[in-house]
PDB file of C-alpha atoms in Angstrom:
ATOM      1  CA  MET A1271      24.865 -23.296   8.392  1.00 66.00           C
ATOM      2  CA  ASP A1272      26.874 -21.444  10.370  1.00 68.00           C
ATOM      3  CA  PHE A1273      26.823 -18.513   8.573  1.00 66.00           C
ATOM      4  CA  ILE A1274      23.298 -18.581   8.967  1.00 71.00           C
ATOM      5  CA  LEU A1275      23.221 -18.816  12.628  1.00 73.00           C
ATOM      6  CA  SER A1276      25.711 -15.989  12.801  1.00 73.00           C
ATOM      7  CA  GLY A1277      24.060 -13.606  10.441  1.00 71.00           C
ATOM      8  CA  LEU A1278      20.936 -14.266  12.738  1.00 74.00           C
ATOM      9  CA  LYS A1279      22.922 -13.538  15.837  1.00 74.00           C
ATOM     10  CA  GLU A1280      24.370 -10.180  14.105  1.00 76.00           C
ATOM     11  CA  ALA A1281      20.825  -9.339  12.916  1.00 75.00           C
ATOM     12  CA  PHE A1282      19.334  -9.231  16.033  1.00 76.00           C
ATOM     13  CA  GLY A1283      22.097  -7.379  17.940  1.00 76.00           C
ATOM     14  CA  LEU A1284      21.769  -4.386  14.760  1.00 75.00           C
ATOM     15  CA  LEU A1285      18.168  -4.524  15.786  1.00 78.00           C
ATOM     16  CA  ILE A1286      18.640  -4.236  19.689  1.00 80.00           C
ATOM     17  CA  ASN A1287      21.401  -1.647  19.201  1.00 79.00           C
ATOM     18  CA  LEU A1288      19.412   0.602  16.872  1.00 83.00           C
ATOM     19  CA  ASP A1289      22.111   0.178  13.979  1.00 86.00           C
ATOM     20  CA  PRO A1290      21.651   3.754  12.061  1.00 90.00           C
ATOM     21  CA  GLU A1291      21.648   2.176   8.643  1.00 88.00           C
ATOM     22  CA  THR A1292      19.325  -0.165   9.211  1.00 86.00           C
ATOM     23  CA  ILE A1293      17.097   2.092  11.220  1.00 90.00           C
ATOM     24  CA  SER A1294      17.276   4.555   8.163  1.00 92.00           C
ATOM     25  CA  ALA A1295      15.881   1.837   5.883  1.00 91.00           C
ATOM     26  CA  ILE A1296      13.202   1.196   7.895  1.00 91.00           C
ATOM     27  CA  ASP A1297      12.066   4.598   8.244  1.00 93.00           C
ATOM     28  CA  VAL A1298      12.457   5.148   4.747  1.00 94.00           C
ATOM     29  CA  THR A1299       9.965   2.295   3.655  1.00 93.00           C
ATOM     30  CA  LEU A1300       7.727   3.646   6.670  1.00 93.00           C
ATOM     31  CA  LYS A1301       7.538   7.011   5.425  1.00 95.00           C
ATOM     32  CA  SER A1302       7.348   6.424   1.660  1.00 95.00           C
ATOM     33  CA  SER A1303       4.627   3.424   2.343  1.00 95.00           C
ATOM     34  CA  THR A1304       2.247   5.678   4.417  1.00 95.00           C
ATOM     35  CA  LEU A1305       2.215   8.889   2.671  1.00 96.00           C
ATOM     36  CA  SER A1306       1.462   6.945  -0.453  1.00 96.00           C
ATOM     37  CA  ILE A1307      -1.319   5.061   1.171  1.00 95.00           C
ATOM     38  CA  ILE A1308      -2.714   8.182   2.654  1.00 96.00           C
ATOM     39  CA  PHE A1309      -2.686   9.990  -1.115  1.00 96.00           C
ATOM     40  CA  SER A1310      -4.318   6.493  -2.653  1.00 96.00           C
ATOM     41  CA  LEU A1311      -6.987   6.773   0.179  1.00 95.00           C
ATOM     42  CA  ILE A1312      -7.725  10.193  -0.717  1.00 95.00           C
ATOM     43  CA  ILE A1313      -8.031   9.555  -4.477  1.00 95.00           C
ATOM     44  CA  GLY A1314      -9.199   5.961  -4.711  1.00 94.00           C
ATOM     45  CA  LEU A1315     -11.884   5.488  -1.738  1.00 92.00           C
ATOM     46  CA  PRO A1316     -14.266   8.086  -3.824  1.00 92.00           C
ATOM     47  CA  LEU A1317     -13.187   6.637  -7.109  1.00 94.00           C
ATOM     48  CA  GLY A1318     -14.164   2.999  -6.006  1.00 93.00           C
ATOM     49  CA  PHE A1319     -17.157   3.964  -3.760  1.00 89.00           C
ATOM     50  CA  CYS A1320     -18.576   5.551  -7.155  1.00 90.00           C
ATOM     51  CA  LEU A1321     -17.547   2.523  -8.900  1.00 91.00           C
ATOM     52  CA  GLY A1322     -19.603   0.319  -6.919  1.00 87.00           C
ATOM     53  CA  PHE A1323     -22.361   2.102  -5.599  1.00 85.00           C
ATOM     54  CA  PHE A1324     -23.431   3.779  -9.298  1.00 86.00           C
ATOM     55  CA  ASN A1325     -24.485   2.843 -12.426  1.00 86.00           C
ATOM     56  CA  PHE A1326     -23.510   4.469 -15.273  1.00 88.00           C
ATOM     57  CA  PRO A1327     -22.063   4.241 -18.929  1.00 90.00           C
ATOM     58  CA  GLY A1328     -18.770   2.594 -18.957  1.00 90.00           C
ATOM     59  CA  ARG A1329     -18.992   1.425 -15.367  1.00 90.00           C
ATOM     60  CA  LYS A1330     -18.026  -2.294 -16.026  1.00 89.00           C
ATOM     61  CA  ALA A1331     -15.102  -1.485 -18.675  1.00 92.00           C
ATOM     62  CA  LEU A1332     -14.110   0.868 -15.851  1.00 92.00           C
ATOM     63  CA  LYS A1333     -14.375  -1.765 -13.343  1.00 89.00           C
ATOM     64  CA  LEU A1334     -12.630  -4.477 -15.847  1.00 90.00           C
ATOM     65  CA  LEU A1335      -9.509  -1.843 -16.160  1.00 91.00           C
ATOM     66  CA  SER A1336      -9.120  -1.288 -12.377  1.00 90.00           C
ATOM     67  CA  ASP A1337      -9.151  -5.111 -11.615  1.00 88.00           C
ATOM     68  CA  THR A1338      -6.734  -5.795 -14.532  1.00 90.00           C
ATOM     69  CA  LEU A1339      -4.520  -3.057 -13.201  1.00 90.00           C
ATOM     70  CA  LEU A1340      -4.158  -4.998  -9.897  1.00 87.00           C
ATOM     71  CA  ALA A1341      -1.627  -7.294 -11.271  1.00 85.00           C
ATOM     72  CA  ILE A1342       0.434  -5.005 -12.952  1.00 87.00           C
ATOM     73  CA  PRO A1343       4.240  -5.606 -12.130  1.00 89.00           C
ATOM     74  CA  THR A1344       5.959  -2.956  -9.953  1.00 91.00           C
ATOM     75  CA  VAL A1345       9.045  -2.534 -12.491  1.00 91.00           C
ATOM     76  CA  VAL A1346       6.141  -1.466 -15.101  1.00 92.00           C
ATOM     77  CA  VAL A1347       4.834   1.170 -12.583  1.00 93.00           C
ATOM     78  CA  GLY A1348       8.738   2.433 -11.728  1.00 93.00           C
ATOM     79  CA  LEU A1349       9.213   2.378 -15.492  1.00 94.00           C
ATOM     80  CA  ILE A1350       6.488   4.498 -16.274  1.00 94.00           C
ATOM     81  CA  VAL A1351       6.963   6.799 -13.445  1.00 95.00           C
ATOM     82  CA  TYR A1352      10.458   6.980 -14.445  1.00 95.00           C
ATOM     83  CA  ALA A1353       9.421   8.274 -17.915  1.00 94.00           C
ATOM     84  CA  PHE A1354       7.250  11.236 -16.864  1.00 95.00           C
ATOM     85  CA  ILE A1355       9.844  12.094 -13.750  1.00 94.00           C
ATOM     86  CA  SER A1356      13.139  11.710 -15.547  1.00 92.00           C
ATOM     87  CA  ASN A1357      15.091  14.608 -16.967  1.00 90.00           C
ATOM     88  CA  ARG A1358      13.898  13.997 -20.544  1.00 90.00           C
ATOM     89  CA  GLY A1359       9.973  13.725 -19.203  1.00 90.00           C
ATOM     90  CA  PRO A1360       7.409  16.318 -18.667  1.00 94.00           C
ATOM     91  CA  PHE A1361       7.725  16.539 -15.281  1.00 94.00           C
ATOM     92  CA  GLY A1362      11.772  16.417 -15.285  1.00 90.00           C
ATOM     93  CA  SER A1363      11.967  20.241 -14.198  1.00 92.00           C
ATOM     94  CA  TYR A1364      10.336  19.321 -10.869  1.00 92.00           C
ATOM     95  CA  GLU A1365      13.531  16.939  -9.844  1.00 92.00           C
ATOM     96  CA  LEU A1366      11.650  14.090  -8.574  1.00 94.00           C
ATOM     97  CA  LEU A1367      13.877  11.302  -9.673  1.00 93.00           C
ATOM     98  CA  TYR A1368      15.737   9.448  -6.809  1.00 94.00           C
ATOM     99  CA  THR A1369      13.691  11.327  -3.945  1.00 95.00           C
ATOM    100  CA  LEU A1370      11.541  10.301  -1.292  1.00 95.00           C
ATOM    101  CA  PRO A1371       8.408  12.224  -2.966  1.00 95.00           C
ATOM    102  CA  GLY A1372       8.863  10.247  -6.374  1.00 95.00           C
ATOM    103  CA  ILE A1373       9.062   7.187  -4.693  1.00 95.00           C
ATOM    104  CA  VAL A1374       5.593   8.192  -2.748  1.00 96.00           C
ATOM    105  CA  ILE A1375       4.078   9.275  -6.383  1.00 96.00           C
ATOM    106  CA  GLY A1376       5.081   5.669  -7.879  1.00 95.00           C
ATOM    107  CA  GLN A1377       3.798   3.810  -4.913  1.00 95.00           C
ATOM    108  CA  THR A1378       0.652   6.124  -4.674  1.00 96.00           C
ATOM    109  CA  ILE A1379       0.025   4.659  -8.323  1.00 95.00           C
ATOM    110  CA  LEU A1380       0.601   1.067  -7.207  1.00 95.00           C
ATOM    111  CA  ALA A1381      -1.990   1.213  -4.433  1.00 95.00           C
ATOM    112  CA  LEU A1382      -4.559   3.074  -6.248  1.00 95.00           C
ATOM    113  CA  PRO A1383      -5.955   0.206  -8.523  1.00 94.00           C
ATOM    114  CA  ILE A1384      -6.043  -1.848  -5.345  1.00 94.00           C
ATOM    115  CA  ILE A1385      -7.967   0.679  -3.282  1.00 95.00           C
ATOM    116  CA  VAL A1386     -10.322   1.400  -5.896  1.00 95.00           C
ATOM    117  CA  SER A1387     -11.078  -1.998  -7.015  1.00 94.00           C
ATOM    118  CA  LEU A1388     -11.149  -3.580  -3.564  1.00 93.00           C
ATOM    119  CA  THR A1389     -13.607  -0.615  -2.539  1.00 93.00           C
ATOM    120  CA  ALA A1390     -16.035  -1.196  -5.356  1.00 92.00           C
ATOM    121  CA  THR A1391     -16.201  -4.801  -4.617  1.00 90.00           C
ATOM    122  CA  ALA A1392     -17.039  -3.927  -1.199  1.00 88.00           C
ATOM    123  CA  VAL A1393     -19.807  -1.718  -2.109  1.00 87.00           C
ATOM    124  CA  GLU A1394     -21.227  -3.973  -4.487  1.00 86.00           C
ATOM    125  CA  GLY A1395     -21.247  -6.737  -2.224  1.00 80.00           C
ATOM    126  CA  MET A1396     -23.122  -4.899   0.463  1.00 75.00           C
ATOM    127  CA  GLU A1397     -26.284  -6.901   1.142  1.00 68.00           C
ATOM    128  CA  LYS A1398     -29.076  -5.552  -0.867  1.00 63.00           C
ATOM    129  CA  LYS A1399     -31.280  -5.484   2.066  1.00 64.00           C
ATOM    130  CA  LEU A1400     -29.226  -3.225   4.003  1.00 69.00           C
ATOM    131  CA  TYR A1401     -29.712  -0.710   0.841  1.00 68.00           C
ATOM    132  CA  PHE A1402     -33.753  -0.783   0.891  1.00 69.00           C
ATOM    133  CA  THR A1403     -33.583  -0.314   4.529  1.00 73.00           C
ATOM    134  CA  LEU A1404     -31.417   2.705   4.521  1.00 70.00           C
ATOM    135  CA  ALA A1405     -33.645   3.923   1.429  1.00 69.00           C
ATOM    136  CA  SER A1406     -37.230   3.075   3.609  1.00 73.00           C
ATOM    137  CA  PHE A1407     -35.504   5.947   6.010  1.00 73.00           C
ATOM    138  CA  GLY A1408     -35.750   8.687   3.186  1.00 73.00           C
ATOM    139  CA  LEU A1409     -32.247   9.602   3.545  1.00 74.00           C
ATOM    140  CA  THR A1410     -31.076  12.235   1.187  1.00 77.00           C
ATOM    141  CA  THR A1411     -27.894  10.822  -1.358  1.00 76.00           C
ATOM    142  CA  THR A1412     -25.506  12.398   1.074  1.00 80.00           C
ATOM    143  CA  GLN A1413     -26.904  10.567   3.902  1.00 81.00           C
ATOM    144  CA  MET A1414     -27.090   7.312   1.901  1.00 78.00           C
ATOM    145  CA  ILE A1415     -23.684   7.376   0.974  1.00 79.00           C
ATOM    146  CA  GLN A1416     -22.390   8.405   4.541  1.00 81.00           C
ATOM    147  CA  SER A1417     -24.743   5.621   6.019  1.00 82.00           C
ATOM    148  CA  VAL A1418     -23.170   3.129   3.407  1.00 81.00           C
ATOM    149  CA  VAL A1419     -19.475   4.068   4.470  1.00 83.00           C
ATOM    150  CA  TRP A1420     -20.169   3.838   8.162  1.00 84.00           C
ATOM    151  CA  GLU A1421     -22.007   0.233   7.453  1.00 82.00           C
ATOM    152  CA  LEU A1422     -18.673  -0.597   5.262  1.00 84.00           C
ATOM    153  CA  ARG A1423     -16.067   0.871   7.670  1.00 84.00           C
ATOM    154  CA  HIS A1424     -14.189  -2.341   8.881  1.00 82.00           C
ATOM    155  CA  ALA A1425     -14.343  -3.597   4.952  1.00 85.00           C
ATOM    156  CA  LEU A1426     -12.774   0.032   3.798  1.00 88.00           C
ATOM    157  CA  VAL A1427     -10.065  -0.222   6.504  1.00 87.00           C
ATOM    158  CA  ALA A1428      -9.150  -3.801   5.553  1.00 86.00           C
ATOM    159  CA  VAL A1429      -8.915  -2.455   2.204  1.00 90.00           C
ATOM    160  CA  ALA A1430      -6.613   0.228   3.087  1.00 91.00           C
ATOM    161  CA  VAL A1431      -4.370  -2.579   5.339  1.00 88.00           C
ATOM    162  CA  ALA A1432      -4.293  -4.996   2.014  1.00 88.00           C
ATOM    163  CA  ALA A1433      -3.091  -1.769  -0.119  1.00 92.00           C
ATOM    164  CA  TYR A1434      -0.394  -1.068   2.810  1.00 92.00           C
ATOM    165  CA  GLY A1435       0.932  -4.623   3.022  1.00 89.00           C
ATOM    166  CA  ARG A1436       1.553  -4.687  -1.211  1.00 90.00           C
ATOM    167  CA  VAL A1437       3.143  -0.823  -1.097  1.00 93.00           C
ATOM    168  CA  VAL A1438       5.471  -1.788   1.812  1.00 91.00           C
ATOM    169  CA  ALA A1439       6.955  -4.956   0.138  1.00 88.00           C
ATOM    170  CA  GLU A1440       7.564  -3.871  -3.089  1.00 90.00           C
ATOM    171  CA  VAL A1441      11.033  -3.122  -4.473  1.00 89.00           C
ATOM    172  CA  GLY A1442      10.724  -2.529  -8.440  1.00 90.00           C
ATOM    173  CA  ILE A1443       9.245   1.426  -7.749  1.00 92.00           C
ATOM    174  CA  ALA A1444      11.704   1.973  -4.891  1.00 92.00           C
ATOM    175  CA  MET A1445      14.951   0.704  -6.879  1.00 91.00           C
ATOM    176  CA  MET A1446      14.049   2.505 -10.000  1.00 92.00           C
ATOM    177  CA  ILE A1447      12.520   5.814  -8.795  1.00 94.00           C
ATOM    178  CA  GLY A1448      14.569   5.857  -5.339  1.00 91.00           C
ATOM    179  CA  GLY A1449      17.859   4.653  -6.702  1.00 89.00           C
ATOM    180  CA  ASN A1450      18.492   2.922  -3.481  1.00 88.00           C
ATOM    181  CA  ILE A1451      20.540   6.084  -2.325  1.00 91.00           C
ATOM    182  CA  LYS A1452      21.869   5.545   1.458  1.00 87.00           C
ATOM    183  CA  TRP A1453      20.536   7.442   4.049  1.00 89.00           C
ATOM    184  CA  PHE A1454      17.968   8.863   1.813  1.00 92.00           C
ATOM    185  CA  THR A1455      16.048   6.711  -0.512  1.00 92.00           C
ATOM    186  CA  ARG A1456      17.043   3.335   0.407  1.00 91.00           C
ATOM    187  CA  THR A1457      13.978   0.998   1.857  1.00 92.00           C
ATOM    188  CA  ILE A1458      14.022  -2.479   3.409  1.00 90.00           C
ATOM    189  CA  THR A1459      13.375  -4.098   0.124  1.00 90.00           C
ATOM    190  CA  THR A1460      16.358  -2.245  -1.510  1.00 90.00           C
ATOM    191  CA  ALA A1461      18.688  -2.603   1.149  1.00 89.00           C
ATOM    192  CA  ILE A1462      18.181  -6.372   1.477  1.00 88.00           C
ATOM    193  CA  SER A1463      18.668  -6.580  -2.128  1.00 86.00           C
ATOM    194  CA  LEU A1464      21.722  -4.660  -1.906  1.00 86.00           C
ATOM    195  CA  GLU A1465      23.551  -5.999   1.015  1.00 81.00           C
ATOM    196  CA  THR A1466      22.667  -9.585  -0.154  1.00 82.00           C
ATOM    197  CA  ASN A1467      24.437  -8.816  -3.386  1.00 82.00           C
ATOM    198  CA  LYS A1468      27.543  -7.634  -1.158  1.00 81.00           C
ATOM    199  CA  GLY A1469      27.388 -10.666   1.158  1.00 78.00           C
ATOM    200  CA  GLU A1470      26.551  -8.747   4.409  1.00 76.00           C
ATOM    201  CA  PHE A1471      23.707 -10.946   5.539  1.00 78.00           C
ATOM    202  CA  ALA A1472      23.319  -9.880   8.646  1.00 79.00           C
ATOM    203  CA  MET A1473      21.682  -6.435   7.724  1.00 78.00           C
ATOM    204  CA  GLY A1474      19.685  -8.524   5.264  1.00 83.00           C
ATOM    205  CA  ILE A1475      18.466 -10.730   7.986  1.00 83.00           C
ATOM    206  CA  ALA A1476      17.537  -8.170  10.013  1.00 84.00           C
ATOM    207  CA  LEU A1477      15.460  -6.068   7.790  1.00 85.00           C
ATOM    208  CA  GLY A1478      13.653  -9.273   6.424  1.00 87.00           C
ATOM    209  CA  ILE A1479      12.916  -9.749  10.231  1.00 87.00           C
ATOM    210  CA  VAL A1480      11.286  -6.222  10.194  1.00 88.00           C
ATOM    211  CA  LEU A1481       9.751  -6.646   7.040  1.00 87.00           C
ATOM    212  CA  ILE A1482       8.183 -10.078   8.231  1.00 88.00           C
ATOM    213  CA  SER A1483       6.861  -8.682  11.548  1.00 89.00           C
ATOM    214  CA  ILE A1484       5.171  -5.647   9.597  1.00 87.00           C
ATOM    215  CA  ALA A1485       3.550  -8.549   7.124  1.00 84.00           C
ATOM    216  CA  PHE A1486       2.511 -10.337   9.820  1.00 88.00           C
ATOM    217  CA  LEU A1487       1.002  -7.386  12.007  1.00 88.00           C
ATOM    218  CA  LEU A1488      -1.015  -6.301   8.627  1.00 84.00           C
ATOM    219  CA  ASN A1489      -2.199 -10.050   8.036  1.00 82.00           C
ATOM    220  CA  PHE A1490      -3.251 -10.066  11.682  1.00 85.00           C
ATOM    221  CA  MET A1491      -4.783  -6.724  11.408  1.00 82.00           C
ATOM    222  CA  LEU A1492      -6.589  -7.832   7.959  1.00 78.00           C
ATOM    223  CA  TYR A1493      -7.713 -11.235   9.411  1.00 81.00           C
ATOM    224  CA  PHE A1494      -9.313  -9.308  12.482  1.00 79.00           C
ATOM    225  CA  LEU A1495     -10.886  -6.432  10.322  1.00 74.00           C
ATOM    226  CA  LYS A1496     -12.578  -9.096   7.539  1.00 71.00           C
ATOM    227  CA  LYS A1497     -13.979 -10.658  10.921  1.00 73.00           C
ATOM    228  CA  ARG A1498     -15.400  -7.679  12.215  1.00 69.00           C
ATOM    229  CA  ALA A1499     -16.702  -6.696   9.019  1.00 62.00           C
ATOM    230  CA  ARG A1500     -18.728 -10.058   8.566  1.00 61.00           C
ATOM    231  CA  ILE A1501     -20.185  -9.500  12.119  1.00 54.00           C
ATOM    232  CA  ALA A1502     -21.228  -5.979  11.190  1.00 51.00           C
ATOM    233  CA  VAL A1503     -22.785  -7.007   7.891  1.00 44.00           C
TER     234      VAL A1503
END
């Protein structure tokens, strides 16, 4: 019990004193997670909207595929990305392995099914009465899409927050693609794993406190946005 209390005390000391190594892991995590969410939103929101809004052949199969990929383990994503960007892979010449851009690519792929699937579900779940009301205004297809996106804005932000929560806590991709290189690609989760194995509980606890704080903030935002989305609809 003493080593836990001692670890907690040292952990708060590291955070209060802005320990460079601890801050570096937090910085890498926030950079990689934020960039990957931006890229996955740019790609995933239009795909998810089309999947939920339009009827076309193969739509149900694509939705099933997207839903299935929601549960894909992070180590599998890491393995696939590793195969493509390693020296022997087709994109090996770009030297992305063990770099921050490499982690961003892997985390973007991880977040993409979440964005696509949850966006499609939100669009599909929109009340039919609202579609009829918007259609009665004689809007063009573009105006109709803009109106639907505006009505679902809270739900779509909630989708982004949920995907961010999944990405910021993942460890498989960061470990396999980033290589856990100190000061460069070491994230919160990989640092916790490494420091715990070394018996350095203080930094592991400090980073754990940061990760739990981020998770709490994201869940609070998610609760708030879901509440606003229900009120808006």
